[in-house]
Coordinates of C-alpha atoms in Angstrom, one line a residue:
X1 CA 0.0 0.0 0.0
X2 CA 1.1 3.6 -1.1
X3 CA 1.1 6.9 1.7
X4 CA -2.1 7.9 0.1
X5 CA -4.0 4.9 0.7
X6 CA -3.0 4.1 4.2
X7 CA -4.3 8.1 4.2
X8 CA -7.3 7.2 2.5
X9 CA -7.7 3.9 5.0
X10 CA -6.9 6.1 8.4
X11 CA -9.8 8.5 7.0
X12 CA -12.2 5.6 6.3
X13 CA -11.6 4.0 10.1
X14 CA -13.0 7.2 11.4
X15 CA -15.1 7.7 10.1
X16 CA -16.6 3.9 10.7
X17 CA -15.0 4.3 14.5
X18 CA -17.1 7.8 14.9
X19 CA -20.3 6.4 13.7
X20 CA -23.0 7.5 16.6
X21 CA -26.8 5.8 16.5
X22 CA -29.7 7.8 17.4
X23 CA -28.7 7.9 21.2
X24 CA -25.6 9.6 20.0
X25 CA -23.3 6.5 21.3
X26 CA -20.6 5.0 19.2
X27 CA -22.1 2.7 16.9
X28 CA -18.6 0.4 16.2
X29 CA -18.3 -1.3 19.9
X30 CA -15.2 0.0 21.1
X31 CA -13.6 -3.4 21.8
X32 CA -13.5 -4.0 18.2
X33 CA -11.8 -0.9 17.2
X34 CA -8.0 -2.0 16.6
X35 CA -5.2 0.2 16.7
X36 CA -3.8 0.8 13.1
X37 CA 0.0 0.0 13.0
X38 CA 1.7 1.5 10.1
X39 CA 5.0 -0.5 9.2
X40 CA 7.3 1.2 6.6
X41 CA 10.6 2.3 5.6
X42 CA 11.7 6.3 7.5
X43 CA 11.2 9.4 5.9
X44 CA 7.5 8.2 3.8
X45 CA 5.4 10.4 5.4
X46 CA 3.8 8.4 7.7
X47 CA 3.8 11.8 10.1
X48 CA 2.9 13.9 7.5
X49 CA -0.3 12.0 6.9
X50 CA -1.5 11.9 10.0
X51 CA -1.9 15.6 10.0
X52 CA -3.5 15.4 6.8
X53 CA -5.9 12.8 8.3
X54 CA -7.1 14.4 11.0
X55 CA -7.1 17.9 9.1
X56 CA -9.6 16.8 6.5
X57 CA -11.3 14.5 9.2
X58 CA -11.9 17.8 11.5
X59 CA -10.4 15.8 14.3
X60 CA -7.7 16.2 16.7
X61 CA -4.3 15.0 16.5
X62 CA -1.4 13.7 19.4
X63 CA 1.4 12.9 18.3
X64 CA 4.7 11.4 19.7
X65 CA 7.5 10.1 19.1
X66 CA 7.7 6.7 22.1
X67 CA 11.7 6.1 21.9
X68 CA 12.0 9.4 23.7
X69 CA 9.4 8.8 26.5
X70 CA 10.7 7.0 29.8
X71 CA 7.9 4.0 31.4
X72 CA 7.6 6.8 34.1
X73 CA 6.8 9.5 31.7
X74 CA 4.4 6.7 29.5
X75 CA 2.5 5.2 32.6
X76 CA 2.6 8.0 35.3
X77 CA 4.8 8.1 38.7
X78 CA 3.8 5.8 41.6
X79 CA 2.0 6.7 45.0
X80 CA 0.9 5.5 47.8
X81 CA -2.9 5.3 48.4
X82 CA -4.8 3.4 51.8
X83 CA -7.4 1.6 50.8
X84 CA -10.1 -0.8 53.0
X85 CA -10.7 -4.7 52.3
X86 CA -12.6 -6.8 54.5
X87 CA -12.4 -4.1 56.7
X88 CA -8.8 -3.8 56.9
X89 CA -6.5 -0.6 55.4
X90 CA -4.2 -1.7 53.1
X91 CA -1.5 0.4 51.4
X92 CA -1.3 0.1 47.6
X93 CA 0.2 1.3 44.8
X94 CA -1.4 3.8 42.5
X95 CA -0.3 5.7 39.3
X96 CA -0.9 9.3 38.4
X97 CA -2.1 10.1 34.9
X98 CA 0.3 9.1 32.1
X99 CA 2.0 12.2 30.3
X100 CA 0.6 11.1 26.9
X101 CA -3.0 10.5 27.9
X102 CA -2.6 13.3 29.6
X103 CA -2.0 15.1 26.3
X104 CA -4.6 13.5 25.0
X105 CA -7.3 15.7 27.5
X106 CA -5.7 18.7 27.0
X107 CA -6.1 18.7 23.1
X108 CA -9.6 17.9 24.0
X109 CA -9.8 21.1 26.4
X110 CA -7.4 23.0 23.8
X111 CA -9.2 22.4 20.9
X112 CA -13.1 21.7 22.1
X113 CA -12.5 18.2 19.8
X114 CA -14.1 15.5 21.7
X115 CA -12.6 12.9 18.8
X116 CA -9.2 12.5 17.4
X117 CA -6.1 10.2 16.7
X118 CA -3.5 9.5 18.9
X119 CA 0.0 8.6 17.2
X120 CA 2.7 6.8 18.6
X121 CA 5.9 6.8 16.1
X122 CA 8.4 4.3 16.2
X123 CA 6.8 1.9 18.7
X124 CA 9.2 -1.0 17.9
X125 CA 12.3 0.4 18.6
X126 CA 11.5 0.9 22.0
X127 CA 13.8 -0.3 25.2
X128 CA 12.9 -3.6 27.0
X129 CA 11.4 -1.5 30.0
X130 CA 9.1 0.1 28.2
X131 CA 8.3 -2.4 25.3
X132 CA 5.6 -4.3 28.1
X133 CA 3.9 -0.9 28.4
X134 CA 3.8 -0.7 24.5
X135 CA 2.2 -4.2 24.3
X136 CA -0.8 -3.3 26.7
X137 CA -1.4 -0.1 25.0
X138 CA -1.9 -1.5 21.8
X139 CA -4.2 -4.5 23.1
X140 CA -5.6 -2.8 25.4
X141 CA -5.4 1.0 24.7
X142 CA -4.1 2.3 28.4
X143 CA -1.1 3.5 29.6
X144 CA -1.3 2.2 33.0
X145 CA -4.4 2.3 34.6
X146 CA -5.3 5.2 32.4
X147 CA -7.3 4.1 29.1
X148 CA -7.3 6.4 26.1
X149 CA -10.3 8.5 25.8
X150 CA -13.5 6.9 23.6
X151 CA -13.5 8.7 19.8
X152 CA -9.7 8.7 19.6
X153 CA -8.6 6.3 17.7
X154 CA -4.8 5.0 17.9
X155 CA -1.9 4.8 15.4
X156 CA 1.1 3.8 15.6
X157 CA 4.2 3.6 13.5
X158 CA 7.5 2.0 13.0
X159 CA 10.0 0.9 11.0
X160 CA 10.6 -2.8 9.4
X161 CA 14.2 -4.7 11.0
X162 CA 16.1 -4.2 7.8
X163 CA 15.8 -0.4 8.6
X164 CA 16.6 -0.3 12.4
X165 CA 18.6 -2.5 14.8
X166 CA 16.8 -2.0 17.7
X167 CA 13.5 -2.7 16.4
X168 CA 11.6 -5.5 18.3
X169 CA 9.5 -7.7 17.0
X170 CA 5.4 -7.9 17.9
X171 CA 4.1 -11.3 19.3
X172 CA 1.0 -13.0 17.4
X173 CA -1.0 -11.8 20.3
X174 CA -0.3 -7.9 19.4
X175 CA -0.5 -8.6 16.1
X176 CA -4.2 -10.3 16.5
X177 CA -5.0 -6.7 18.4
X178 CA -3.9 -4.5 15.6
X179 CA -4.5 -3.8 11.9
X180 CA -1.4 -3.9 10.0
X181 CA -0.6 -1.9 7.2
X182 CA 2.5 -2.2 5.2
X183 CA 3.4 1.1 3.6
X184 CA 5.7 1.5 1.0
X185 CA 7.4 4.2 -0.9
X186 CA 5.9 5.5 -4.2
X187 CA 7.4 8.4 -6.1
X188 CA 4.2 8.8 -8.3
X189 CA 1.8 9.1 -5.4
X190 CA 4.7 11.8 -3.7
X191 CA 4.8 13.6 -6.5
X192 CA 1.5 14.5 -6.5
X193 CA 1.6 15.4 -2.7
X194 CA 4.8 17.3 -4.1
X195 CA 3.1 19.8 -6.7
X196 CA 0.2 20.4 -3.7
X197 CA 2.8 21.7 -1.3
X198 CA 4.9 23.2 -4.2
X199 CA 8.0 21.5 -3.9
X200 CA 11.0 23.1 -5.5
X201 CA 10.6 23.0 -9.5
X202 CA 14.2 21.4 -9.7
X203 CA 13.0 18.5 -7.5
X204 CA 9.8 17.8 -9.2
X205 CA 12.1 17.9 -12.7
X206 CA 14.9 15.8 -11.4
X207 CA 12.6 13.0 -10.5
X208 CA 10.1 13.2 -13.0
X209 CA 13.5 12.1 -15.6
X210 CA 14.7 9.9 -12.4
X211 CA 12.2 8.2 -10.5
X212 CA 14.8 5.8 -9.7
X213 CA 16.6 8.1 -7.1
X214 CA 13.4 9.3 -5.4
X215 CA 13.9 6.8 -2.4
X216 CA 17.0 4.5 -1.0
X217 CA 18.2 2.8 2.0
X218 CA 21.3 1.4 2.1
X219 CA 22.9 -0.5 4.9
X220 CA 26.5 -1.7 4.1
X221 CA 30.1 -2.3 5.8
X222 CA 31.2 1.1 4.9
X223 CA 27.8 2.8 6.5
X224 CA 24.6 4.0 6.3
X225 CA 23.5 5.8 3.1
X226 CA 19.4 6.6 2.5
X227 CA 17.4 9.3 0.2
X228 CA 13.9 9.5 1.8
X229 CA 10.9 11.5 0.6
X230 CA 11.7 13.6 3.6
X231 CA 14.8 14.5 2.7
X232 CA 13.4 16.1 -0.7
X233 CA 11.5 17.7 0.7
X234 CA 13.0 19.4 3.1
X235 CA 16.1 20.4 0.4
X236 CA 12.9 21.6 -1.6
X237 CA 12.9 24.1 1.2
X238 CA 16.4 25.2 1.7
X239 CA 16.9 25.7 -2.3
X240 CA 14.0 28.1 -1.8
X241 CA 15.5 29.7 0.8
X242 CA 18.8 29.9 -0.4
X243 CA 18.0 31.4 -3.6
X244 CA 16.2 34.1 -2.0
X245 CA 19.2 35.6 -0.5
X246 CA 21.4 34.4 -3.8
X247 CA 23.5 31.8 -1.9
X248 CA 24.5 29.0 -3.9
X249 CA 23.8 25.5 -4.1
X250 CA 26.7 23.3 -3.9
X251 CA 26.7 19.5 -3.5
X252 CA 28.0 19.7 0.1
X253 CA 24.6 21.2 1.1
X254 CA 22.5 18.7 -1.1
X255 CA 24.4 15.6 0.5
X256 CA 23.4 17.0 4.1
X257 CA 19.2 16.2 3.0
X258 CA 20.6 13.3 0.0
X259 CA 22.3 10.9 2.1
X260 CA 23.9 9.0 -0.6
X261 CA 27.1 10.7 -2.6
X262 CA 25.9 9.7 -5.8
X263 CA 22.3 10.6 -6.5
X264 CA 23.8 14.1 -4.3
X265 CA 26.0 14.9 -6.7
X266 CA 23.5 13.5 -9.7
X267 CA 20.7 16.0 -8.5
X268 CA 23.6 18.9 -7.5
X269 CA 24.7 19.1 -11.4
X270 CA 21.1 18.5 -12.5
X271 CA 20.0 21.5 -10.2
X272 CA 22.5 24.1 -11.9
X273 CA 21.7 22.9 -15.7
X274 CA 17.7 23.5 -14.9
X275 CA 18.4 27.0 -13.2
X276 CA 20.9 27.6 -16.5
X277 CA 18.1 26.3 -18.9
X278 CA 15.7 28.5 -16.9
X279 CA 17.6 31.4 -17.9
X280 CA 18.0 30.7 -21.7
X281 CA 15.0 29.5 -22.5
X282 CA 12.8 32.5 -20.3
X283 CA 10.0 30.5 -20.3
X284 CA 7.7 33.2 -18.6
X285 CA 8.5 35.4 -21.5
X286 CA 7.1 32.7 -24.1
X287 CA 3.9 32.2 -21.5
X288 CA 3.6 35.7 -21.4
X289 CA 4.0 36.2 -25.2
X290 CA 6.3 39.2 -25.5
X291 CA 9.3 37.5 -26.8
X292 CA 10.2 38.7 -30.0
X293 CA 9.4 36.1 -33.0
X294 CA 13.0 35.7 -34.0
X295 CA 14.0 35.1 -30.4
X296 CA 11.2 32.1 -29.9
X297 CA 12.3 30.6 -32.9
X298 CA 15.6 30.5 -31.5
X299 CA 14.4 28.6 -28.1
X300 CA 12.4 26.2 -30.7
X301 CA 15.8 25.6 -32.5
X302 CA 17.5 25.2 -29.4
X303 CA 15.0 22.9 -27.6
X304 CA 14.9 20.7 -30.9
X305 CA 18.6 19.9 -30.7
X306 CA 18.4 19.5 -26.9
X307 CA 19.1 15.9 -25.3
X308 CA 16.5 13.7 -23.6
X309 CA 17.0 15.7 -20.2
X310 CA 17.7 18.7 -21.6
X311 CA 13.8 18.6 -23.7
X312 CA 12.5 17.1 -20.4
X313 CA 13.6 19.1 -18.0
X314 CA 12.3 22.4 -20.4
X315 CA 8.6 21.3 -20.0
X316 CA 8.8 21.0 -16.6
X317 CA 9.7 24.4 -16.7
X318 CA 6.9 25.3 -18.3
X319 CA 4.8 23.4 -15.7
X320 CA 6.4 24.7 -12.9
X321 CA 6.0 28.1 -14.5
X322 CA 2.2 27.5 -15.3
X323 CA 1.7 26.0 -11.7
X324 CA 2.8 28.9 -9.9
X325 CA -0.4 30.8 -12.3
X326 CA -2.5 28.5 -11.1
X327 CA -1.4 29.2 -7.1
X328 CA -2.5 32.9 -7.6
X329 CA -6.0 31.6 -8.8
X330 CA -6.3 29.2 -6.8
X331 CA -5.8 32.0 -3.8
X332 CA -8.0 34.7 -5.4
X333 CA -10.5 32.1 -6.0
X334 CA -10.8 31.2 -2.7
X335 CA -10.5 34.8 -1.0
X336 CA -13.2 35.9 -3.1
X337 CA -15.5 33.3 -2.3
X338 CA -14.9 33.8 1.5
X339 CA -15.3 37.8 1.1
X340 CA -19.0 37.0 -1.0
X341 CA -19.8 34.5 2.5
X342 CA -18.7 37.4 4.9
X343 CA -20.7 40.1 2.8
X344 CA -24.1 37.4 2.7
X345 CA -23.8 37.7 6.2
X346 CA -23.3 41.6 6.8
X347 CA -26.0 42.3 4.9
X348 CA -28.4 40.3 7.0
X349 CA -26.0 42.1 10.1
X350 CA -26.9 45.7 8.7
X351 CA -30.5 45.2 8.1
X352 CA -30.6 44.1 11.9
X353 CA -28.5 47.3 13.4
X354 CA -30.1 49.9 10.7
X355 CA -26.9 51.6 10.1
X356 CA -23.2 51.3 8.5
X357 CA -21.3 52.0 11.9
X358 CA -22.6 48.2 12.7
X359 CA -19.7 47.3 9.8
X360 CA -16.8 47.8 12.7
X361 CA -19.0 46.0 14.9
X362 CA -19.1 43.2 12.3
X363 CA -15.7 43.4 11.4
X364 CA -14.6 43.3 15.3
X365 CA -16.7 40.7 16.2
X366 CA -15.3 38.2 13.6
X367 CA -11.9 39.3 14.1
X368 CA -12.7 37.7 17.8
X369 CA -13.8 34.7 16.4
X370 CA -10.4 34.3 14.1
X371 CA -8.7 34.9 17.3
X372 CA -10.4 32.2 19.3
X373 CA -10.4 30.1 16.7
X374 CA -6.5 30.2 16.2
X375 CA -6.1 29.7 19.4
X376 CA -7.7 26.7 19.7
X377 CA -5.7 25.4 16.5
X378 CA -8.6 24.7 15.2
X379 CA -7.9 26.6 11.7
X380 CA -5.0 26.0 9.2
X381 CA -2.5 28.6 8.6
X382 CA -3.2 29.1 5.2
X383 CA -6.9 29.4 5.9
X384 CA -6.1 31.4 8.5
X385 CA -4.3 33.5 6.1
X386 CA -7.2 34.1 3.5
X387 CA -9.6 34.9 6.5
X388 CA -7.1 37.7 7.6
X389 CA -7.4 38.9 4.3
X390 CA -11.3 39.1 4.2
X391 CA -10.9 41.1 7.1
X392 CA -8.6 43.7 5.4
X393 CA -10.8 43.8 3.0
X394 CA -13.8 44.5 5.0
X395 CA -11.7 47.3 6.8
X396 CA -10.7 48.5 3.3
X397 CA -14.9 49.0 2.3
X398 CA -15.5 50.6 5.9
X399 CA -12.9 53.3 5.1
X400 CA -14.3 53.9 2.2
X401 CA -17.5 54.6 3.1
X402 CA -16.5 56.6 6.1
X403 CA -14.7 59.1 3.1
X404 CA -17.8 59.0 1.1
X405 CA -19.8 59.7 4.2
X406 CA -22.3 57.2 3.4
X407 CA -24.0 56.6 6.6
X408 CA -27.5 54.6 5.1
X409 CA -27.4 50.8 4.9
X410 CA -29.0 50.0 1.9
X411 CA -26.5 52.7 -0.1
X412 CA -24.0 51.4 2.1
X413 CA -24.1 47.9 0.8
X414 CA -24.5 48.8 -2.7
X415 CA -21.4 50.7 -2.8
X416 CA -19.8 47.8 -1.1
X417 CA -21.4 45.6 -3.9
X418 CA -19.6 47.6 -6.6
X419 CA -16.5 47.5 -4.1
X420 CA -16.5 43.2 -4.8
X421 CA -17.4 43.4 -8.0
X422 CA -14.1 44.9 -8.9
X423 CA -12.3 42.2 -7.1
X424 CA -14.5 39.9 -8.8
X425 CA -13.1 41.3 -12.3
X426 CA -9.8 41.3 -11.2
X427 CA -10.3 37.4 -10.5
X428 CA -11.6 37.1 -14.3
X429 CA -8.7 39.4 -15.8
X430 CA -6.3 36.3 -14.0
X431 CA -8.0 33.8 -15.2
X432 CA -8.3 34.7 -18.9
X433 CA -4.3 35.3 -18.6
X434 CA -3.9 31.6 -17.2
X435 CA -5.5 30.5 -20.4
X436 CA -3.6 32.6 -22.7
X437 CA -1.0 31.0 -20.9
X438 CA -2.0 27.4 -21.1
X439 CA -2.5 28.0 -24.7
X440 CA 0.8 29.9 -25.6
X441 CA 2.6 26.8 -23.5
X442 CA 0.8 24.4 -25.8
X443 CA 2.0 25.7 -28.6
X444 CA 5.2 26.5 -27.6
X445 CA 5.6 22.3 -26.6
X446 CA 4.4 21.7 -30.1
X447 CA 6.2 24.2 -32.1
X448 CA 9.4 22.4 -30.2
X449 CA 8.4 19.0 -30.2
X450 CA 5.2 18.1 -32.1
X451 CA 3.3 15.1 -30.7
X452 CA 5.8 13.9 -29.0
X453 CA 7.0 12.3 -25.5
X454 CA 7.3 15.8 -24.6
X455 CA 4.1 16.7 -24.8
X456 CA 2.2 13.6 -22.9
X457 CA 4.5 14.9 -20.2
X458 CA 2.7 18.6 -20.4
X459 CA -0.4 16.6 -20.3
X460 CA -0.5 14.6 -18.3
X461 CA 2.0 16.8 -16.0
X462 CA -1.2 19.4 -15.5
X463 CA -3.5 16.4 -15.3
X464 CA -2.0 15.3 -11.9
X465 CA -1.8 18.8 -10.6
X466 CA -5.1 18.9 -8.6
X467 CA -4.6 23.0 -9.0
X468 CA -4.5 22.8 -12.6
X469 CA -7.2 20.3 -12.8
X470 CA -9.5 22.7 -10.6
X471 CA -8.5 25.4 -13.1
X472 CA -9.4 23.6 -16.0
X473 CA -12.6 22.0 -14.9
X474 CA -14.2 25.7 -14.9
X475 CA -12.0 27.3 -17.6
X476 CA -11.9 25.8 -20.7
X477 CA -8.4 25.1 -22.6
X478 CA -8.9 24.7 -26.4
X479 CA -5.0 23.4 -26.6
X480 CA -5.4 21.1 -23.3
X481 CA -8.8 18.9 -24.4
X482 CA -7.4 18.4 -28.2
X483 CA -3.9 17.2 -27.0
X484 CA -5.9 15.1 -24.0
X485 CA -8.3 13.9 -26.7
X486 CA -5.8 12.5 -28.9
X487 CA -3.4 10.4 -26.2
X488 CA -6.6 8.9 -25.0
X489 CA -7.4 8.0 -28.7
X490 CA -3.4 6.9 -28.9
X491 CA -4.1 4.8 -25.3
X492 CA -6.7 3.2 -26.6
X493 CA -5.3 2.3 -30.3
X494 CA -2.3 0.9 -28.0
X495 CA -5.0 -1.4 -26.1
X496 CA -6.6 -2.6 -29.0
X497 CA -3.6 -3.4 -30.5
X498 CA -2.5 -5.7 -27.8
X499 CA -5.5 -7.3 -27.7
X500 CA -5.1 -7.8 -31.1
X501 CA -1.7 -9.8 -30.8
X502 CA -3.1 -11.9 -27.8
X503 CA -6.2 -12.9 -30.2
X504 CA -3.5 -14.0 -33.1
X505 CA -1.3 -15.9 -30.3
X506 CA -4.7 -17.6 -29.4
X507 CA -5.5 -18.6 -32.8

């Protein structure tokens, strides 16, 4: 199983774990809801999903990491408590409240979510006194004689033997008390998580040509040498950086995130000749159509002669470039749709109050809620970041009515109306330049390379990016549906030719 379906299987569990009846009780009897233990090599995004998860889920999330927990820290610190039997005290020994069920109650009190998951990463590599501990939780979900809370469902993680020394085998009995799921790495599935989170253009490139160096563990007599998923990722983040203040890349800082010296120095060289190609083929001047004709035929000349990389690597310039257009829609898109919601509901606010002074009243009062609801973590930083943008806008149409002393609320609103409408525009004007785009990259792909490899990569490049995708489903591309149409027709000619052969074999 890929990192997007054990995703898609955490999702599915709760929502079958969280199933209430008409008494509001969990439907699923908690005694049959097994932990879920992840087993698969480091650095797949086992942590990253569990965020995801519980993001799109609307539920909580604890996670920890057990190697660096103590069996003090995991089941609470002993006391002495005098109880009675038949009549006699006895002295016996309690524990306090483990630290991570503990955690557990104050997301709840944090967040105000009742349900959520609970992660435990790395669970076998844990030392012999804590590994008992680790064997109750996960058959019997306490720490101690503290039992995780009802709607939280449990994960754990860890890594198979060949990737870790000290990792200890379950018994038969765990392993009849948990649902195993063997996760492995899959650069197609990353890749798609990698365009969503806008990994570095050189990245996406290097591994769209070389798939084969996207993920490596290696465990030999002259040491340890591993490329994870992870560690693209985070480089993806420190080229960014780096460029920003014009520092260069040098294969000493690639092989600190690319722990093997090969595929480091491989993607090092590969990173300068896509920054150089970047430069001589100005790829947002051909999107943008103001290179001069002689100059494009030039690039075409140039990209023509190019090798296999070299052709490769200049479409997914051209994605990259076209991705980035389709970021800025995807954020004015968005933004305007939450400013129309926020305006719905200050109209109905104004025609309650009777004047336009109720607009800083409105505008205070949800600036409260944003507050309370970052505080609580219960909002994503880049929603939080459009909703701080609503309310600038919002502060923006109160100033200007204040100047144009409108004080009435029905002229009030319908100067704000004509206020959103020019935002609206403005979203049009960017759309109708992404398509100009989309269709000056098309042409640009097939003025270079025709038919070609090339272009099933622009294809089906923009087919996996779920922003252009989104784009495309509301705003038509001429250039996009023709090419589409025809490798469809060419996958299907392809089918029917090998079911062709296999009738003629048969015969």
């Amino acid at each position: 199983m890929n990192i997007r379906e054990a995703k898609e299987e955490i999702c599915n569990t709760l929502r079958a774990y969280h199933q209430k009846d008409e008494q509001n009780r969990y439907k699923y009897p908690l005694i049959r809801q097994r932990p879920i233990l992840l087993i698969g090599p480091p650095g797949i995004g086992k942590t990253a999903i569990m965020e995801q998860a519980a993001r799109e889920c609307g539920v909580g999330l604890v996670a920890y990491t057990i190697t660096h927990h103590t069996r003090q820290s995991a089941i609470g610190l002993p006391h002495i408590e005098t109880r009675v039997y038949g009549g006699i005290p006895m002295e016996v020994t309690e524990y306090t409240m483990s630290e991570i069920i503990a955690s557990v109650y104050e997301c709840m009190e944090r967040t105000g979510k009742q349900e959520g998951i609970l992660f435990i990463d790395e669970i076998n590599c844990v030392s012999e006194t804590l590994a008992p501990v680790l064997l109750q939780f996960l058959q019997n979900k306490t720490f101690g004689s503290h039992r995780v809370p009802p709607g939280w469902m449990i994960v754990a993680a860890g890594n198979p033997p060949e990737y870790n020394k000290s990792v200890r085998e379950f018994d038969i009995v765990t392993l009849d008390r948990v649902r195993k799921i063997e996760v492995e790495a899959d650069c197609g599935v990353w890749m798609e998580y990698a365009w969503r989170q806008q990994v570095h253009g050189a990245v996406l490139s290097y591994l769209s040509i070389k798939k084969e160096n996207f993920y490596l563990v290696e465990n030999t007599v002259d040491g340890k040498f591993f490329v994870t998923a992870r560690g693209w990722e985070d480089l993806s983040e420190i080229l960014k950086s780096y460029e920003e203040f014009g520092i260069p890349i040098t294969k000493a800082l690639v092989v600190q995130y690319l722990q093997k010296e090969e595929i480091a120095g491989d993607f090092a060289a590969y990173y300068q000749l896509y920054r150089k190609y970047g430069t001589d083929y100005g790829i947002g001047e051909i999107l943008d159509g103001t290179l001069e004709k002689e100059a494009y035929q030039e690039k075409i000349s140039m990209a023509k002669k190019g090798t296999f990389e070299e052709r490769f690597t200049v479409v997914n310039l051209v994605l990259a470039a076209l991705d980035g257009s389709f970021l800025q829609y995807e954020w004015e898109d968005e933004t305007v749709s939450l400013l129309h919601e926020a305006l719905v509901h200050l109209k109905k606010f104004l025609g309650e109050k009777g004047e336009t002074e109720a607009i800083d009243e409105f505008i205070r009062s949800r600036e409260s809620s944003l507050n309370i609801n970052k505080t609580a973590e219960l909002i994503s930083e880049e929603r939080l970041r459009k909703e701080e943008w609503v309310l600038e806008q919002l502060r923006e149409y109160w100033l200007v009515l204040k100047k144009e002393h409108i004080h009435g609320t029905e002229e009030g609103f319908s100067r704000i109306r004509q206020l959103f409408e020019n935002t609206v525009e403005a979203r049009k004007r960017t759309a109708k330049r992404i398509t100009e785009r989309l269709e000056r990259a098309f042409s640009f792909v097939e003025d270079c390379f025709e038919d070609e490899q090339e272009m099933v990569l622009l294809v089906s490049g923009l087919t996996r990016n779920k922003r252009a995708a989104a784009f495309l489903s509301v705003h038509e591309s001429e250039a996009y549906l023709r090419q589409s149409e025809k490798l469809l027709y060419r996958k299907r000619e392809k089918e029917l030719q090998k079911e062709c052969r296999e009738l003629m074999k048969q015969s």
